[in-house]
CSV table of C-alpha atoms in Angstrom, one decimal:
chain,number,residue,atom,x,y,z
C,18,UNK,CA,0.3,0.1,0.2
C,19,UNK,CA,1.7,3.2,-1.2
C,20,UNK,CA,1.6,6.1,1.5
C,21,UNK,CA,0.2,9.7,0.6
C,22,UNK,CA,2.4,12.7,0.4
C,23,UNK,CA,1.7,14.9,3.2
C,24,UNK,CA,1.2,18.4,3.1
C,25,UNK,CA,1.0,21.0,6.2
C,26,UNK,CA,-0.5,24.2,5.4
C,27,UNK,CA,-0.4,26.9,8.5
C,28,UNK,CA,-1.8,30.0,7.5
C,29,UNK,CA,-4.4,33.0,9.2
C,30,UNK,CA,-6.3,33.4,6.3
C,31,UNK,CA,-8.9,31.0,6.9
C,32,UNK,CA,-10.7,31.5,3.5
C,33,UNK,CA,-7.2,30.9,1.5
C,34,UNK,CA,-6.4,28.0,4.3
C,35,UNK,CA,-9.5,26.3,3.1
C,36,UNK,CA,-9.1,26.7,-0.7
C,37,UNK,CA,-6.1,25.2,-0.6
C,38,UNK,CA,-6.7,22.5,1.6
C,39,UNK,CA,-9.3,21.5,-0.6
C,40,UNK,CA,-7.5,22.0,-4.2
C,41,UNK,CA,-4.7,19.5,-2.5
C,42,UNK,CA,-7.0,17.4,-1.3
C,43,UNK,CA,-8.8,17.1,-5.0
C,44,UNK,CA,-5.0,15.8,-6.0
C,45,UNK,CA,-4.9,13.1,-3.5
C,46,UNK,CA,-2.7,14.7,-1.2
C,47,UNK,CA,-3.2,14.0,2.7
C,48,UNK,CA,-3.6,17.5,4.0
C,49,UNK,CA,-3.0,19.0,7.7
C,50,UNK,CA,-4.5,22.7,7.9
C,51,UNK,CA,-3.7,25.2,10.9
C,52,UNK,CA,-4.2,28.7,11.7
C,53,UNK,CA,-1.6,28.6,14.7
C,54,UNK,CA,1.9,28.5,14.7
C,55,UNK,CA,2.7,26.4,17.5
C,56,UNK,CA,0.4,23.9,16.8
C,57,UNK,CA,2.1,23.6,13.3
C,58,UNK,CA,5.3,23.0,15.0
C,59,UNK,CA,3.4,20.1,17.1
C,60,UNK,CA,2.2,18.5,13.7
C,61,UNK,CA,5.6,18.5,12.2
C,62,UNK,CA,6.7,16.9,15.3
C,63,UNK,CA,4.4,14.1,15.5
C,64,UNK,CA,3.5,13.5,11.8
C,65,UNK,CA,5.9,12.8,8.3
C,66,UNK,CA,5.2,16.1,6.5
C,67,UNK,CA,6.8,16.1,3.0
C,68,UNK,CA,5.7,20.0,1.9
C,69,UNK,CA,4.9,22.8,4.2
C,70,UNK,CA,2.9,25.7,3.3
C,71,UNK,CA,2.9,28.7,5.3
C,72,UNK,CA,3.0,32.6,5.2
C,73,UNK,CA,5.0,35.6,7.4
C,74,UNK,CA,1.8,36.5,9.4
C,75,UNK,CA,1.1,33.7,12.1
C,76,UNK,CA,0.3,35.2,15.6
C,77,UNK,CA,1.7,33.1,18.3
C,78,UNK,CA,4.9,31.8,16.1
C,79,UNK,CA,4.7,33.9,13.4
C,80,UNK,CA,5.6,32.7,9.4
C,81,UNK,CA,8.9,34.1,9.4
C,82,UNK,CA,9.6,32.2,13.1
C,83,UNK,CA,8.2,28.9,11.9
C,84,UNK,CA,10.0,28.6,8.4
C,85,UNK,CA,13.0,28.9,10.6
C,86,UNK,CA,12.5,26.4,13.2
C,87,UNK,CA,11.3,24.2,10.6
C,88,UNK,CA,14.2,24.6,8.1
C,89,UNK,CA,16.7,24.2,11.0
C,90,UNK,CA,14.8,20.9,12.6
C,91,UNK,CA,13.6,19.5,9.1
C,92,UNK,CA,16.4,20.5,6.8
C,93,UNK,CA,15.0,18.4,3.8
C,94,UNK,CA,11.6,19.9,4.1
C,95,UNK,CA,10.7,21.7,1.0
C,96,UNK,CA,8.9,25.1,2.2
C,97,UNK,CA,6.2,27.4,0.2
C,98,UNK,CA,5.0,30.9,1.5
C,99,UNK,CA,1.5,31.8,0.6
C,100,UNK,CA,1.8,35.9,0.1
C,101,UNK,CA,-0.7,38.2,-1.2
C,102,UNK,CA,0.6,39.9,-5.0
C,103,UNK,CA,1.2,43.2,-3.3
C,104,UNK,CA,3.4,41.4,-0.3
C,105,UNK,CA,5.2,39.6,-2.6
C,106,UNK,CA,8.3,41.9,-2.9
C,107,UNK,CA,8.6,42.5,0.5
C,108,UNK,CA,8.2,38.6,1.0
C,109,UNK,CA,11.4,38.0,-1.6
C,110,UNK,CA,13.4,40.5,0.3
C,111,UNK,CA,12.0,39.3,4.0
C,112,UNK,CA,13.0,35.3,3.0
C,113,UNK,CA,15.5,33.5,3.7
C,114,UNK,CA,17.5,30.7,2.4
C,115,UNK,CA,15.4,27.8,2.1
C,116,UNK,CA,12.2,28.7,0.7
C,117,UNK,CA,11.4,26.7,-2.4
C,118,UNK,CA,9.1,29.4,-4.1
C,119,UNK,CA,6.1,31.8,-3.3
C,120,UNK,CA,2.0,31.1,-3.9
C,121,UNK,CA,0.5,34.6,-4.6
C,122,UNK,CA,-3.0,35.0,-3.2
C,123,UNK,CA,-5.4,34.7,-4.6
C,124,UNK,CA,-4.3,31.1,-5.3
C,125,UNK,CA,-4.8,29.5,-9.0
C,126,UNK,CA,-5.5,26.0,-8.9
C,127,UNK,CA,-2.6,25.4,-12.0
C,128,UNK,CA,0.2,27.5,-10.8
C,129,UNK,CA,-0.2,25.5,-7.4
C,130,UNK,CA,-0.4,22.1,-8.9
C,131,UNK,CA,2.9,23.1,-10.7
C,132,UNK,CA,5.0,24.8,-7.7
C,133,UNK,CA,3.7,21.6,-5.4
C,134,UNK,CA,4.9,19.2,-7.5
C,135,UNK,CA,8.1,20.7,-9.0
C,136,UNK,CA,8.8,21.0,-4.7
C,137,UNK,CA,7.8,17.7,-4.0
C,138,UNK,CA,9.9,16.3,-6.6
C,139,UNK,CA,12.9,18.3,-5.6
C,140,UNK,CA,13.3,17.0,-2.5
C,141,UNK,CA,12.8,13.6,-3.8
C,142,UNK,CA,15.7,14.2,-6.0
C,143,UNK,CA,17.5,15.9,-3.3
C,144,UNK,CA,17.6,13.2,-1.1
C,145,UNK,CA,18.7,10.7,-4.0
C,146,UNK,CA,22.2,10.3,-3.9
C,147,UNK,CA,22.6,7.9,-6.8
C,148,UNK,CA,23.5,11.1,-9.2
C,149,UNK,CA,27.1,11.0,-7.6
C,150,UNK,CA,27.4,7.8,-7.1
C,151,UNK,CA,30.5,8.2,-9.1
C,152,UNK,CA,32.3,11.0,-7.5
C,153,UNK,CA,34.1,9.6,-4.7
C,154,UNK,CA,34.8,12.5,-1.5
C,155,UNK,CA,35.0,13.2,2.0
C,156,UNK,CA,35.8,16.8,2.2
C,157,UNK,CA,33.9,19.7,2.8
C,158,UNK,CA,35.0,21.8,0.0
C,159,UNK,CA,34.1,19.1,-2.4
C,160,UNK,CA,30.3,18.2,-0.9
C,161,UNK,CA,29.7,22.5,-1.0
C,162,UNK,CA,30.7,21.9,-5.1
C,163,UNK,CA,28.5,19.3,-5.0
C,164,UNK,CA,25.6,20.8,-3.4
C,165,UNK,CA,26.2,23.4,-5.7
C,166,UNK,CA,25.9,21.4,-8.5
C,167,UNK,CA,23.1,19.9,-7.5
C,168,UNK,CA,21.0,22.9,-7.0
C,169,UNK,CA,21.8,24.2,-10.4
C,170,UNK,CA,20.7,21.0,-11.6
C,171,UNK,CA,17.3,21.5,-11.2
C,172,UNK,CA,16.6,23.8,-13.7
C,173,UNK,CA,18.5,24.1,-17.0
C,174,UNK,CA,20.5,27.1,-17.1
C,175,UNK,CA,23.5,26.9,-18.4
C,176,UNK,CA,26.9,25.8,-16.2
C,177,UNK,CA,30.9,26.7,-16.6
C,178,UNK,CA,33.0,23.6,-14.8
C,179,UNK,CA,36.3,25.1,-13.7
C,180,UNK,CA,39.2,22.5,-13.0
C,181,UNK,CA,43.0,21.8,-13.9
C,182,UNK,CA,43.0,18.4,-16.0
C,183,UNK,CA,41.7,15.6,-15.1
C,184,UNK,CA,39.9,17.0,-11.5
C,185,UNK,CA,36.6,15.1,-12.8
C,186,UNK,CA,34.6,17.9,-15.1
C,187,UNK,CA,33.3,15.3,-17.3
C,188,UNK,CA,32.2,13.4,-14.3
C,189,UNK,CA,30.6,16.4,-12.7
C,190,UNK,CA,28.6,17.3,-16.1
C,191,UNK,CA,27.5,13.5,-15.9
C,192,UNK,CA,26.4,14.1,-12.8
C,193,UNK,CA,24.7,17.7,-13.3
C,194,UNK,CA,23.1,15.9,-16.4
C,195,UNK,CA,21.7,12.8,-14.7
C,196,UNK,CA,19.6,14.9,-11.7
C,197,UNK,CA,17.1,14.9,-14.0
C,198,UNK,CA,17.5,13.4,-17.4
C,199,UNK,CA,15.8,10.5,-18.5
C,200,UNK,CA,16.3,7.9,-21.6
C,201,UNK,CA,14.8,10.2,-23.7
C,202,UNK,CA,17.3,13.1,-22.8
C,203,UNK,CA,20.6,12.6,-24.7
C,204,UNK,CA,23.9,13.6,-22.8
C,205,UNK,CA,26.1,15.0,-26.1
C,206,UNK,CA,29.9,15.4,-25.1
C,207,UNK,CA,31.9,17.4,-27.6
C,208,UNK,CA,35.6,18.4,-27.2
C,209,UNK,CA,35.9,22.1,-28.4
C,210,UNK,CA,39.8,21.8,-28.8
C,211,UNK,CA,39.4,19.4,-31.7
C,212,UNK,CA,36.6,21.1,-33.4
C,213,UNK,CA,36.1,22.0,-36.3
C,214,UNK,CA,34.1,23.7,-38.9
C,215,UNK,CA,31.8,20.6,-40.2
C,216,UNK,CA,31.8,19.1,-37.1
C,217,UNK,CA,30.4,22.1,-35.1
C,218,UNK,CA,27.8,21.9,-37.4
C,219,UNK,CA,27.4,18.3,-37.4
C,220,UNK,CA,27.6,17.7,-33.3
C,221,UNK,CA,25.9,20.9,-32.1
C,222,UNK,CA,24.1,23.7,-34.3
C,223,UNK,CA,22.4,20.6,-36.1
C,224,UNK,CA,21.0,20.2,-32.5
C,225,UNK,CA,19.9,23.4,-31.5
C,226,UNK,CA,16.2,23.8,-32.1
C,227,UNK,CA,12.7,25.0,-30.1
C,228,UNK,CA,12.6,21.2,-29.7
C,229,UNK,CA,15.9,20.2,-28.3
C,230,UNK,CA,15.8,17.9,-25.4
C,231,UNK,CA,19.6,17.0,-24.4
C,232,UNK,CA,22.5,18.3,-21.9
C,233,UNK,CA,25.4,18.9,-24.4
C,234,UNK,CA,29.2,19.1,-22.7
C,235,UNK,CA,31.3,21.6,-24.5
C,236,UNK,CA,34.7,20.1,-23.1
C,237,UNK,CA,37.7,22.3,-22.9
C,238,UNK,CA,35.5,25.8,-24.5
C,239,UNK,CA,38.3,28.0,-24.3
C,240,UNK,CA,40.2,26.1,-26.9
C,241,UNK,CA,36.9,26.9,-29.2
C,242,UNK,CA,38.6,28.6,-32.2
C,243,UNK,CA,37.2,32.4,-32.7
C,244,UNK,CA,35.5,31.7,-36.0
C,245,UNK,CA,33.7,29.0,-34.3
C,246,UNK,CA,32.8,30.8,-31.1
C,247,UNK,CA,31.2,33.4,-33.4
C,248,UNK,CA,28.6,30.2,-35.0
C,249,UNK,CA,27.8,28.8,-31.8
C,250,UNK,CA,27.1,32.3,-30.5
C,251,UNK,CA,24.8,32.2,-33.4
C,252,UNK,CA,23.0,29.6,-33.2
C,253,UNK,CA,22.5,29.3,-29.8
C,254,UNK,CA,21.0,32.8,-30.2
C,255,UNK,CA,19.0,31.3,-33.1
C,256,UNK,CA,17.3,29.0,-30.7
C,257,UNK,CA,16.4,31.1,-27.9
C,258,UNK,CA,14.7,33.1,-30.8
C,259,UNK,CA,12.6,30.2,-31.9
C,260,UNK,CA,11.8,28.8,-27.8
C,261,UNK,CA,10.7,32.4,-27.3
C,262,UNK,CA,8.6,32.8,-30.5
C,263,UNK,CA,6.9,29.0,-30.5
C,264,UNK,CA,4.0,28.7,-27.5
C,265,UNK,CA,4.2,25.1,-28.1
C,266,UNK,CA,8.1,24.5,-27.8
C,267,UNK,CA,9.2,21.9,-26.1
C,268,UNK,CA,13.0,22.6,-25.6
C,269,UNK,CA,14.5,21.1,-22.7
C,270,UNK,CA,18.2,22.2,-23.3
C,271,UNK,CA,21.0,22.8,-21.1
C,272,UNK,CA,25.0,23.4,-21.9
C,273,UNK,CA,27.7,22.6,-19.6
C,274,UNK,CA,30.5,24.1,-20.5
C,275,UNK,CA,34.3,22.8,-18.7
C,276,UNK,CA,37.4,25.0,-18.7
C,277,UNK,CA,41.2,24.2,-17.1
C,278,UNK,CA,41.7,28.2,-16.5
C,279,UNK,CA,39.4,30.8,-15.3
C,280,UNK,CA,36.7,31.8,-18.3
C,281,UNK,CA,35.9,35.2,-17.3
C,282,UNK,CA,39.9,36.3,-17.3
C,283,UNK,CA,40.4,34.8,-20.7
C,284,UNK,CA,37.1,36.5,-22.0
C,285,UNK,CA,38.8,39.8,-20.1
C,286,UNK,CA,42.2,38.9,-22.0
C,287,UNK,CA,40.2,38.9,-25.6
C,288,UNK,CA,40.3,35.4,-26.2
C,289,UNK,CA,36.8,34.6,-25.9
C,290,UNK,CA,33.9,36.2,-26.9
C,291,UNK,CA,32.0,38.7,-24.3
C,292,UNK,CA,28.5,37.6,-25.7
C,293,UNK,CA,29.2,34.1,-25.6
C,294,UNK,CA,30.8,33.9,-22.3
C,295,UNK,CA,27.9,35.7,-20.7
C,296,UNK,CA,25.4,33.3,-22.7
C,297,UNK,CA,27.1,30.2,-21.0
C,298,UNK,CA,28.7,31.8,-17.8
C,299,UNK,CA,25.1,31.9,-15.8
C,300,UNK,CA,26.6,29.7,-13.2
C,301,UNK,CA,30.2,28.6,-12.5
C,302,UNK,CA,31.3,25.8,-10.8
C,303,UNK,CA,35.2,25.8,-9.3
C,304,UNK,CA,36.3,21.9,-8.5
C,305,UNK,CA,39.5,22.2,-6.5
C,306,UNK,CA,42.6,20.2,-7.3
C,307,UNK,CA,43.4,16.7,-6.0
C,308,UNK,CA,46.3,18.9,-3.9
C,309,UNK,CA,43.8,21.0,-2.6
C,310,UNK,CA,41.8,17.6,-1.3
C,311,UNK,CA,44.0,15.9,-0.2
C,312,UNK,CA,42.0,13.8,2.4
C,313,UNK,CA,40.6,12.2,-0.3
C,314,UNK,CA,43.4,10.1,-2.0
C,315,UNK,CA,43.6,7.2,0.5
C,316,UNK,CA,39.6,7.1,-0.5
C,317,UNK,CA,40.0,7.5,-4.2
C,318,UNK,CA,43.5,5.2,-4.3
C,319,UNK,CA,41.6,2.4,-2.7
C,320,UNK,CA,38.3,2.7,-5.0
C,321,UNK,CA,41.3,2.6,-8.1
C,322,UNK,CA,42.5,-0.5,-6.0
C,323,UNK,CA,39.3,-2.7,-6.4
C,324,UNK,CA,38.5,-1.3,-10.2
C,325,UNK,CA,41.8,-2.5,-11.1
C,326,UNK,CA,42.3,-5.5,-9.6
C,327,UNK,CA,38.9,-6.7,-10.6
C,328,UNK,CA,39.8,-5.8,-14.2
C,329,UNK,CA,43.3,-7.2,-14.4
C,330,UNK,CA,42.5,-9.9,-12.5
C,331,UNK,CA,45.1,-9.1,-9.7
C,332,UNK,CA,44.7,-10.5,-6.0
C,333,UNK,CA,45.9,-6.9,-4.6
C,334,UNK,CA,44.1,-6.0,-2.1
C,335,UNK,CA,45.5,-3.2,-0.2
C,336,UNK,CA,47.8,-0.2,0.7
C,337,UNK,CA,50.5,-0.2,2.8
C,338,UNK,CA,50.4,3.2,5.4
C,339,UNK,CA,53.8,4.4,3.6
C,340,UNK,CA,53.0,3.7,0.4
C,341,UNK,CA,49.7,5.8,1.1
C,342,UNK,CA,51.9,8.3,2.9
C,343,UNK,CA,53.8,8.8,-0.3
C,344,UNK,CA,50.6,9.0,-2.4
C,345,UNK,CA,49.2,11.8,-0.1
C,346,UNK,CA,52.4,13.6,-0.4
C,347,UNK,CA,52.8,13.9,-4.1
C,348,UNK,CA,51.4,17.4,-6.2
C,349,UNK,CA,49.2,15.1,-8.6
C,350,UNK,CA,49.3,17.8,-11.9
C,351,UNK,CA,47.1,15.6,-13.4
C,352,UNK,CA,45.0,15.2,-10.6
C,353,UNK,CA,42.5,12.5,-10.1
C,354,UNK,CA,43.2,11.0,-13.5
C,355,UNK,CA,47.1,10.8,-12.9
C,356,UNK,CA,46.3,9.1,-9.5
C,357,UNK,CA,43.9,6.5,-11.4
C,358,UNK,CA,47.0,5.6,-13.9
C,359,UNK,CA,49.5,5.6,-10.8
C,360,UNK,CA,47.6,3.0,-9.0
C,361,UNK,CA,46.8,0.8,-12.5
C,362,UNK,CA,50.3,0.6,-12.9
C,363,UNK,CA,51.4,-0.7,-9.7
C,364,UNK,CA,48.5,-3.2,-9.1
C,365,UNK,CA,49.6,-4.4,-12.7
C,366,UNK,CA,53.2,-4.4,-11.1
C,367,UNK,CA,52.3,-5.4,-8.1
C,368,UNK,CA,53.8,-9.3,-6.8
C,369,UNK,CA,51.8,-8.8,-3.5
C,370,UNK,CA,48.1,-8.6,-2.0
C,371,UNK,CA,49.4,-5.1,-0.3
C,372,UNK,CA,50.4,-2.4,-2.4
C,373,UNK,CA,53.9,-1.2,-1.1
C,374,UNK,CA,55.9,1.8,-0.8
C,375,UNK,CA,58.2,0.8,-2.6
C,376,UNK,CA,56.3,0.0,-5.5
C,377,UNK,CA,54.9,3.3,-5.1
C,378,UNK,CA,58.4,5.6,-5.0
C,379,UNK,CA,58.9,3.5,-8.2
C,380,UNK,CA,56.0,5.2,-10.2
C,381,UNK,CA,56.1,9.0,-8.7
C,382,UNK,CA,58.9,11.2,-7.8
C,383,UNK,CA,59.6,11.6,-4.6
C,384,UNK,CA,60.7,15.4,-4.8
C,385,UNK,CA,56.6,16.1,-5.4
C,386,UNK,CA,55.2,17.3,-2.1
C,387,UNK,CA,51.4,18.2,-1.5
C,388,UNK,CA,51.3,18.0,2.4
C,389,UNK,CA,53.6,21.5,2.4
C,390,UNK,CA,55.8,22.1,5.6
C,391,UNK,CA,54.4,25.0,8.1
C,392,UNK,CA,56.9,27.4,6.8
C,393,UNK,CA,56.2,27.0,3.1
C,394,UNK,CA,52.2,26.6,3.3
C,395,UNK,CA,52.7,30.2,5.6
C,396,UNK,CA,54.6,31.7,3.1
C,397,UNK,CA,52.3,30.9,0.4
C,398,UNK,CA,49.4,31.9,2.4
C,399,UNK,CA,51.3,35.5,3.0
C,400,UNK,CA,52.0,36.0,-0.6
C,401,UNK,CA,48.3,35.4,-1.9
C,402,UNK,CA,47.3,37.7,1.2
C,403,UNK,CA,49.3,40.3,-0.1
C,404,UNK,CA,48.5,40.5,-3.5
C,405,UNK,CA,44.8,40.3,-2.9
C,406,UNK,CA,45.5,43.2,-0.9
C,407,UNK,CA,47.2,45.1,-3.5
C,408,UNK,CA,44.5,44.1,-6.2
C,409,UNK,CA,41.8,45.6,-3.6
C,410,UNK,CA,43.7,49.2,-3.3
C,411,UNK,CA,45.3,49.2,-6.9
C,412,UNK,CA,48.8,48.8,-5.9
C,413,UNK,CA,48.5,51.8,-3.4
C,414,UNK,CA,50.6,50.9,-0.3
C,415,UNK,CA,49.4,53.3,2.1
C,416,UNK,CA,46.0,51.9,2.1
C,417,UNK,CA,47.3,48.0,1.3
C,418,UNK,CA,49.2,48.5,4.3
C,419,UNK,CA,46.5,49.8,6.8
C,420,UNK,CA,44.4,47.2,5.5
C,421,UNK,CA,47.2,44.2,6.6
C,422,UNK,CA,47.5,46.5,10.1
C,423,UNK,CA,51.1,47.0,9.3
C,424,UNK,CA,53.4,50.2,8.9
C,425,UNK,CA,54.5,50.9,5.5
C,426,UNK,CA,58.4,49.9,6.6
C,427,UNK,CA,57.3,46.4,7.6
C,428,UNK,CA,54.6,46.1,4.6
C,429,UNK,CA,57.4,47.1,2.2
C,430,UNK,CA,59.5,44.1,3.7
C,431,UNK,CA,56.9,41.5,3.5
C,432,UNK,CA,56.7,42.6,0.0
C,433,UNK,CA,60.0,42.7,-1.0
C,434,UNK,CA,60.5,39.3,0.8
C,435,UNK,CA,57.8,38.0,-2.1
C,436,UNK,CA,59.3,39.7,-4.5
C,437,UNK,CA,56.0,41.8,-5.2
C,438,UNK,CA,56.1,44.8,-6.9
C,439,UNK,CA,53.0,47.6,-6.3
C,440,UNK,CA,54.0,49.2,-9.7
C,441,UNK,CA,53.0,45.9,-11.1
C,442,UNK,CA,49.2,46.1,-10.1
C,443,UNK,CA,48.7,49.4,-11.2
C,444,UNK,CA,50.2,48.5,-14.7
C,445,UNK,CA,47.5,45.8,-14.4
C,446,UNK,CA,44.5,48.2,-13.4
C,447,UNK,CA,45.4,50.5,-16.6
C,448,UNK,CA,45.7,47.8,-19.1
C,449,UNK,CA,42.4,46.4,-17.6
C,450,UNK,CA,40.7,50.0,-17.6
C,451,UNK,CA,42.6,50.5,-21.4
C,452,UNK,CA,41.1,47.4,-22.5
C,453,UNK,CA,37.7,48.7,-21.3
C,454,UNK,CA,37.9,52.1,-23.1
C,455,UNK,CA,38.5,50.3,-26.3
C,456,UNK,CA,36.0,48.2,-25.8
C,457,UNK,CA,33.5,50.9,-25.4
C,458,UNK,CA,34.7,52.9,-28.4
C,459,UNK,CA,34.6,50.3,-30.3
C,460,UNK,CA,31.4,49.7,-29.7
């Protein structure tokens, strides 16, 4: 026997409450209703509630406090705020993180149905972790990226994934695609670094129309030749116009791009079309390099060990502590891909069920170290901090020293220590201003 989806409505407006209640009951939802904030919290405690619909005007526990308490105690609970149309702007300003959406009063059946289903579908997907099963991590930094990825995956907005070679950009793109994808929505991979004009038309532009249903992954987007950038821009703009002009458009298109460097910087330097950048770069996700998520190395190494042992029929079962220590120290310029290749090699070469430190040392360079000494880490922090302060103050040492809470003499000593010149930052600023001025003059 299937359990009904349960919705709680907490609203002082009795007419609105009754209207919403009957509309939802007609759609076979189980509905709890109350005009009392305290009672709403009690219902939440005593029942499994799948969706909360409330407002900001409850007397005993106002709506603002109710949804904050609900969010804190029931973090996976989607919340809809009901509000008069005239108060919608205020509600948007007042609202905090965690509200799924708004229901304007008087309520319309179609809109209520759509947003209710959307909220319930969203939380169902959010509780399902299958979409990210191929991405292994135990670091908060990477988990944050995955949370962002899942959030943007629930809509069809375009995404740029930035990260070094081998860090898993394609894997993350597939994970985003899988959140809402089905068998009718393909994942189309295109490597822009190897793309020519006829291939662009065949692989991409022919797929852009008002009825497109696909996720298109443009790998190495910064490597796309300038003429092809213009062709891509024209094709995407044409697709957008067709969708906007068609009342029957059934488009379900998302563009995901990857870039090893900062795409915005590449655009500002004049190597990437500005219009195309803003069309593609709605949301940016930055994947940390493996050396910045060292805690994941044992997890990933053991995953690759199991994978390659099975694939190559080797009886290798574990990695010695010394071998793991060497893996954690390596810089991994090739990131996860390189780690996988190293583990594959030692699995094939190993004559023992345990990967030894000696075997690892023969494959990777001993002088590479991602686990910096305290002094090295502090020096790197100092240099990064000084560069940021100089960028903010546009090379003004007086202002920079004031922010750093150092006198000018000490601040200059720090700059000399890290071979930083304030003049360089003034020149960079001038170049950026000149570039912007030229672009403005050229229209």
